[in-house]
PDB file of C-alpha atoms in Angstrom:
ATOM      1  CA  ASP A  15      11.221  24.949 -17.132  1.00  0.00           C
ATOM      2  CA  LEU A  16      12.047  25.728 -20.670  1.00  0.00           C
ATOM      3  CA  GLU A  17      12.297  21.834 -21.399  1.00  0.00           C
ATOM      4  CA  LYS A  18       8.938  21.451 -20.030  1.00  0.00           C
ATOM      5  CA  ARG A  19       7.552  24.258 -22.046  1.00  0.00           C
ATOM      6  CA  VAL A  20       9.154  22.788 -25.306  1.00  0.00           C
ATOM      7  CA  GLN A  21       7.715  19.393 -24.244  1.00  0.00           C
ATOM      8  CA  ASP A  22       4.089  20.812 -23.926  1.00  0.00           C
ATOM      9  CA  ARG A  23       4.328  22.841 -27.035  1.00  0.00           C
ATOM     10  CA  THR A  24       5.531  19.631 -28.878  1.00  0.00           C
ATOM     11  CA  GLU A  25       2.588  17.671 -27.529  1.00  0.00           C
ATOM     12  CA  SER A  26       0.256  20.542 -28.498  1.00  0.00           C
ATOM     13  CA  LEU A  27       1.659  20.649 -31.920  1.00  0.00           C
ATOM     14  CA  GLN A  28       1.473  16.856 -32.325  1.00  0.00           C
ATOM     15  CA  LEU A  29      -2.161  16.776 -31.344  1.00  0.00           C
ATOM     16  CA  ALA A  30      -3.072  19.728 -33.769  1.00  0.00           C
ATOM     17  CA  ARG A  31      -1.139  17.748 -36.556  1.00  0.00           C
ATOM     18  CA  ASP A  32      -3.175  14.758 -35.716  1.00  0.00           C
ATOM     19  CA  GLU A  33      -6.593  16.578 -35.711  1.00  0.00           C
ATOM     20  CA  LEU A  34      -5.630  18.183 -39.147  1.00  0.00           C
ATOM     21  CA  THR A  35      -4.657  14.911 -40.656  1.00  0.00           C
ATOM     22  CA  GLN A  36      -8.085  13.452 -39.484  1.00  0.00           C
ATOM     23  CA  LYS A  37     -10.052  16.443 -40.983  1.00  0.00           C
ATOM     24  CA  ILE A  38      -7.920  15.946 -44.339  1.00  0.00           C
ATOM     25  CA  ASN A  39      -8.802  12.484 -44.322  1.00  0.00           C
ATOM     26  CA  ASP A  40     -12.433  13.201 -43.683  1.00  0.00           C
ATOM     27  CA  LEU A  41     -12.571  15.743 -46.479  1.00  0.00           C
ATOM     28  CA  LYS A  42     -10.824  13.357 -48.727  1.00  0.00           C
ATOM     29  CA  MET A  43     -13.450  10.495 -48.107  1.00  0.00           C
ATOM     30  CA  LEU A  44     -16.357  13.242 -48.618  1.00  0.00           C
ATOM     31  CA  GLY A  45     -14.854  14.318 -51.855  1.00  0.00           C
ATOM     32  CA  ALA A  46     -14.559  10.722 -53.077  1.00  0.00           C
ATOM     33  CA  VAL A  47     -18.234   9.979 -52.111  1.00  0.00           C
ATOM     34  CA  VAL A  48     -19.307  12.969 -54.103  1.00  0.00           C
ATOM     35  CA  ASP A  49     -17.203  12.360 -57.146  1.00  0.00           C
ATOM     36  CA  LYS A  50     -18.162   8.600 -57.304  1.00  0.00           C
ATOM     37  CA  SER A  51     -21.724   9.244 -56.605  1.00  0.00           C
ATOM     38  CA  TYR A  52     -24.307   7.633 -58.990  1.00  0.00           C
ATOM     39  CA  PHE A  53     -26.188  10.873 -58.772  1.00  0.00           C
ATOM     40  CA  ALA A  54     -25.482  13.864 -60.651  1.00  0.00           C
ATOM     41  CA  ILE A  55     -24.294  16.561 -58.292  1.00  0.00           C
ATOM     42  CA  SER A  56     -23.687  20.072 -59.120  1.00  0.00           C
ATOM     43  CA  ILE A  57     -23.098  22.925 -56.934  1.00  0.00           C
ATOM     44  CA  VAL A  58     -23.811  26.681 -57.776  1.00  0.00           C
ATOM     45  CA  ASP A  59     -22.673  29.837 -55.918  1.00  0.00           C
ATOM     46  CA  LEU A  60     -25.517  32.250 -55.247  1.00  0.00           C
ATOM     47  CA  GLN A  61     -23.259  35.286 -54.337  1.00  0.00           C
ATOM     48  CA  SER A  62     -21.225  35.328 -57.558  1.00  0.00           C
ATOM     49  CA  PRO A  63     -22.700  37.443 -60.484  1.00  0.00           C
ATOM     50  CA  GLY A  64     -24.831  35.156 -62.786  1.00  0.00           C
ATOM     51  CA  ILE A  65     -24.908  32.310 -60.148  1.00  0.00           C
ATOM     52  CA  PRO A  66     -22.429  30.176 -61.887  1.00  0.00           C
ATOM     53  CA  GLN A  67     -21.977  26.462 -61.280  1.00  0.00           C
ATOM     54  CA  ILE A  68     -18.720  26.006 -59.552  1.00  0.00           C
ATOM     55  CA  TYR A  69     -18.651  22.108 -59.234  1.00  0.00           C
ATOM     56  CA  VAL A  70     -20.204  19.222 -61.046  1.00  0.00           C
ATOM     57  CA  ASN A  71     -19.263  15.624 -60.441  1.00  0.00           C
ATOM     58  CA  PRO A  72     -18.523  12.952 -63.307  1.00  0.00           C
ATOM     59  CA  ALA A  73     -22.186  11.695 -63.035  1.00  0.00           C
ATOM     60  CA  PHE A  74     -23.405  15.016 -64.103  1.00  0.00           C
ATOM     61  CA  THR A  75     -22.041  14.574 -67.542  1.00  0.00           C
ATOM     62  CA  LYS A  76     -23.606  11.001 -67.780  1.00  0.00           C
ATOM     63  CA  VAL A  77     -27.135  12.390 -66.828  1.00  0.00           C
ATOM     64  CA  THR A  78     -27.044  15.811 -68.709  1.00  0.00           C
ATOM     65  CA  GLY A  79     -24.493  15.298 -71.457  1.00  0.00           C
ATOM     66  CA  PHE A  80     -22.797  18.460 -70.330  1.00  0.00           C
ATOM     67  CA  THR A  81     -18.946  18.166 -69.515  1.00  0.00           C
ATOM     68  CA  ALA A  82     -17.544  19.998 -66.470  1.00  0.00           C
ATOM     69  CA  GLU A  83     -15.701  22.496 -68.933  1.00  0.00           C
ATOM     70  CA  GLN A  84     -19.080  23.262 -70.384  1.00  0.00           C
ATOM     71  CA  SER A  85     -20.762  23.632 -67.114  1.00  0.00           C
ATOM     72  CA  ILE A  86     -18.421  25.352 -64.471  1.00  0.00           C
ATOM     73  CA  GLY A  87     -18.576  28.954 -64.616  1.00  0.00           C
ATOM     74  CA  ASN A  88     -22.011  29.142 -66.447  1.00  0.00           C
ATOM     75  CA  GLN A  89     -25.188  29.846 -64.852  1.00  0.00           C
ATOM     76  CA  CYS A  90     -27.282  26.890 -63.894  1.00  0.00           C
ATOM     77  CA  ARG A  91     -30.488  26.787 -65.915  1.00  0.00           C
ATOM     78  CA  ILE A  92     -32.964  26.318 -62.841  1.00  0.00           C
ATOM     79  CA  PHE A  93     -31.627  29.909 -61.953  1.00  0.00           C
ATOM     80  CA  HIS A  94     -33.088  31.581 -65.102  1.00  0.00           C
ATOM     81  CA  ASP A  95     -36.277  29.389 -65.691  1.00  0.00           C
ATOM     82  CA  GLY A  96     -34.471  26.916 -68.053  1.00  0.00           C
ATOM     83  CA  ILE A  97     -36.848  23.909 -67.248  1.00  0.00           C
ATOM     84  CA  ALA A  98     -39.605  23.555 -69.737  1.00  0.00           C
ATOM     85  CA  ASP A  99     -42.113  22.096 -67.335  1.00  0.00           C
ATOM     86  CA  PRO A 100     -43.782  24.926 -65.741  1.00  0.00           C
ATOM     87  CA  ASP A 101     -44.960  23.158 -62.683  1.00  0.00           C
ATOM     88  CA  ALA A 102     -41.446  21.868 -61.836  1.00  0.00           C
ATOM     89  CA  MET A 103     -39.969  25.423 -62.401  1.00  0.00           C
ATOM     90  CA  ASN A 104     -42.704  26.930 -60.212  1.00  0.00           C
ATOM     91  CA  GLN A 105     -41.928  24.442 -57.286  1.00  0.00           C
ATOM     92  CA  ILE A 106     -38.206  25.197 -57.628  1.00  0.00           C
ATOM     93  CA  ASN A 107     -38.701  28.931 -57.739  1.00  0.00           C
ATOM     94  CA  LEU A 108     -40.832  28.646 -54.615  1.00  0.00           C
ATOM     95  CA  ALA A 109     -38.066  26.764 -52.964  1.00  0.00           C
ATOM     96  CA  LEU A 110     -35.488  29.325 -53.995  1.00  0.00           C
ATOM     97  CA  GLU A 111     -37.642  32.120 -52.661  1.00  0.00           C
ATOM     98  CA  ASN A 112     -38.058  30.471 -49.312  1.00  0.00           C
ATOM     99  CA  ASN A 113     -34.406  29.115 -49.142  1.00  0.00           C
ATOM    100  CA  SER A 114     -35.816  25.743 -48.749  1.00  0.00           C
ATOM    101  CA  ALA A 115     -35.341  22.368 -50.495  1.00  0.00           C
ATOM    102  CA  CYS A 116     -37.375  20.642 -53.156  1.00  0.00           C
ATOM    103  CA  THR A 117     -37.590  17.742 -55.445  1.00  0.00           C
ATOM    104  CA  VAL A 118     -39.287  17.551 -58.791  1.00  0.00           C
ATOM    105  CA  GLU A 119     -39.688  15.165 -61.628  1.00  0.00           C
ATOM    106  CA  PHE A 120     -40.210  16.167 -65.096  1.00  0.00           C
ATOM    107  CA  ILE A 121     -39.215  15.245 -68.862  1.00  0.00           C
ATOM    108  CA  ASP A 122     -36.023  16.928 -69.426  1.00  0.00           C
ATOM    109  CA  GLN A 123     -33.363  16.974 -72.320  1.00  0.00           C
ATOM    110  CA  ARG A 124     -29.791  15.982 -72.583  1.00  0.00           C
ATOM    111  CA  GLN A 125     -27.412  18.303 -74.449  1.00  0.00           C
ATOM    112  CA  ASN A 126     -27.795  15.962 -77.492  1.00  0.00           C
ATOM    113  CA  GLY A 127     -31.647  16.633 -77.366  1.00  0.00           C
ATOM    114  CA  GLU A 128     -32.455  13.032 -76.010  1.00  0.00           C
ATOM    115  CA  LYS A 129     -35.491  13.189 -73.731  1.00  0.00           C
ATOM    116  CA  PHE A 130     -35.380  11.525 -70.313  1.00  0.00           C
ATOM    117  CA  TRP A 131     -37.182  11.738 -66.861  1.00  0.00           C
ATOM    118  CA  ASN A 132     -35.385  13.759 -64.515  1.00  0.00           C
ATOM    119  CA  ARG A 133     -35.553  13.636 -60.770  1.00  0.00           C
ATOM    120  CA  LEU A 134     -34.131  16.920 -59.628  1.00  0.00           C
ATOM    121  CA  SER A 135     -33.440  17.746 -55.775  1.00  0.00           C
ATOM    122  CA  ILE A 136     -32.057  21.055 -54.773  1.00  0.00           C
ATOM    123  CA  PHE A 137     -31.245  22.273 -51.243  1.00  0.00           C
ATOM    124  CA  PRO A 138     -29.439  25.238 -49.917  1.00  0.00           C
ATOM    125  CA  VAL A 139     -26.386  25.105 -47.905  1.00  0.00           C
ATOM    126  CA  ILE A 140     -26.872  27.313 -44.872  1.00  0.00           C
ATOM    127  CA  ILE A 141     -24.039  27.931 -42.551  1.00  0.00           C
ATOM    128  CA  GLU A 142     -24.603  29.198 -39.109  1.00  0.00           C
ATOM    129  CA  ASP A 143     -28.091  30.308 -39.710  1.00  0.00           C
ATOM    130  CA  ALA A 144     -27.023  32.834 -42.430  1.00  0.00           C
ATOM    131  CA  LEU A 145     -28.558  33.065 -45.886  1.00  0.00           C
ATOM    132  CA  PRO A 146     -27.445  30.351 -48.206  1.00  0.00           C
ATOM    133  CA  ARG A 147     -24.431  30.835 -50.298  1.00  0.00           C
ATOM    134  CA  HIS A 148     -24.614  27.849 -52.338  1.00  0.00           C
ATOM    135  CA  TYR A 149     -27.424  25.390 -53.650  1.00  0.00           C
ATOM    136  CA  VAL A 150     -26.565  21.750 -54.172  1.00  0.00           C
ATOM    137  CA  ILE A 151     -28.354  20.066 -57.042  1.00  0.00           C
ATOM    138  CA  PHE A 152     -28.961  16.255 -57.427  1.00  0.00           C
ATOM    139  CA  GLN A 153     -30.258  14.840 -60.725  1.00  0.00           C
ATOM    140  CA  HIS A 154     -31.109  11.236 -61.409  1.00  0.00           C
ATOM    141  CA  ASP A 155     -32.433   9.724 -64.705  1.00  0.00           C
ATOM    142  CA  ILE A 156     -35.495   7.898 -63.640  1.00  0.00           C
ATOM    143  CA  SER A 157     -36.729   7.036 -67.221  1.00  0.00           C
ATOM    144  CA  ALA A 158     -36.334   3.188 -66.563  1.00  0.00           C
ATOM    145  CA  LEU A 159     -38.456   3.538 -63.285  1.00  0.00           C
ATOM    146  CA  LYS A 160     -41.176   5.613 -65.375  1.00  0.00           C
ATOM    147  CA  GLN A 161     -41.348   3.074 -67.899  1.00  0.00           C
ATOM    148  CA  ALA A 162     -41.575   0.092 -65.460  1.00  0.00           C
ATOM    149  CA  SER A 163     -44.221   2.013 -63.569  1.00  0.00           C
ATOM    150  CA  ALA A 164     -46.171   2.641 -66.906  1.00  0.00           C
ATOM    151  CA  GLU A 165     -45.842  -1.014 -67.876  1.00  0.00           C
ATOM    152  CA  ARG A 166     -46.920  -2.158 -64.384  1.00  0.00           C
ATOM    153  CA  GLU A 167     -49.971   0.094 -64.704  1.00  0.00           C
ATOM    154  CA  THR A 168     -50.808  -1.623 -68.142  1.00  0.00           C
ATOM    155  CA  LEU A 169     -50.520  -5.018 -66.866  1.00  0.00           C
ATOM    156  CA  LEU A 170     -52.731  -4.223 -63.851  1.00  0.00           C
ATOM    157  CA  GLN A 171     -55.509  -2.797 -66.131  1.00  0.00           C
ATOM    158  CA  GLU A 172     -55.097  -5.823 -68.351  1.00  0.00           C
ATOM    159  CA  ILE A 173     -55.480  -8.164 -65.297  1.00  0.00           C
ATOM    160  CA  GLN A 174     -58.512  -6.156 -64.174  1.00  0.00           C
ATOM    161  CA  GLU A 175     -60.080  -6.565 -67.709  1.00  0.00           C
ATOM    162  CA  ASN A 176     -59.326 -10.260 -67.790  1.00  0.00           C
ATOM    163  CA  GLN A 177     -60.916 -10.659 -64.350  1.00  0.00           C
ATOM    164  CA  ARG A 178     -63.994  -8.586 -65.390  1.00  0.00           C
ATOM    165  CA  LEU A 179     -64.471 -10.735 -68.549  1.00  0.00           C
ATOM    166  CA  GLN A 180     -63.788 -13.965 -66.550  1.00  0.00           C
ATOM    167  CA  SER A 181     -66.441 -12.862 -64.116  1.00  0.00           C
ATOM    168  CA  LEU A 182     -68.944 -11.962 -66.882  1.00  0.00           C
ATOM    169  CA  GLY A 183     -68.143 -15.412 -68.418  1.00  0.00           C
ATOM    170  CA  VAL A 184     -68.970 -17.162 -65.305  1.00  0.00           C
ATOM    171  CA  LEU A 185     -72.236 -15.197 -65.005  1.00  0.00           C
ATOM    172  CA  VAL A 186     -73.249 -16.024 -68.665  1.00  0.00           C
TER     173      VAL A 186
END
């Protein structure tokens, strides 16, 4: 009887170890995805004084110019109206008040003063229908996209003007 209980307990422990190993592997994979992401990702702790950033990935430094050492432990600027675009800040504040997500695009500034178009998305981390404890912030430099879009608009206007002039020439 004792041998049977030992065998059952050994099997139970083996199963628990296998499940724990799988969870560790899943967490490593998720960590690698976040760390290697092309998007700047930061996480803020809503329940700590000053709402500090508790994580930034390497892409955060590429997009904002701020290192992890400069950012972690400091208040994220979106929680103290640190974005110069009032419309974007209003949308963010509304999302924060409603514990909801939002995405805004605005002209931002890196640490070195260089301007860029920033697509910023925030969303609360809500576990078990409680109030959010964290917000996750994604940032992406969309300057090239905005420039290409402006060039496209210019070309379309030139094409329309050429077509208008061509039609006028045919009419004359």
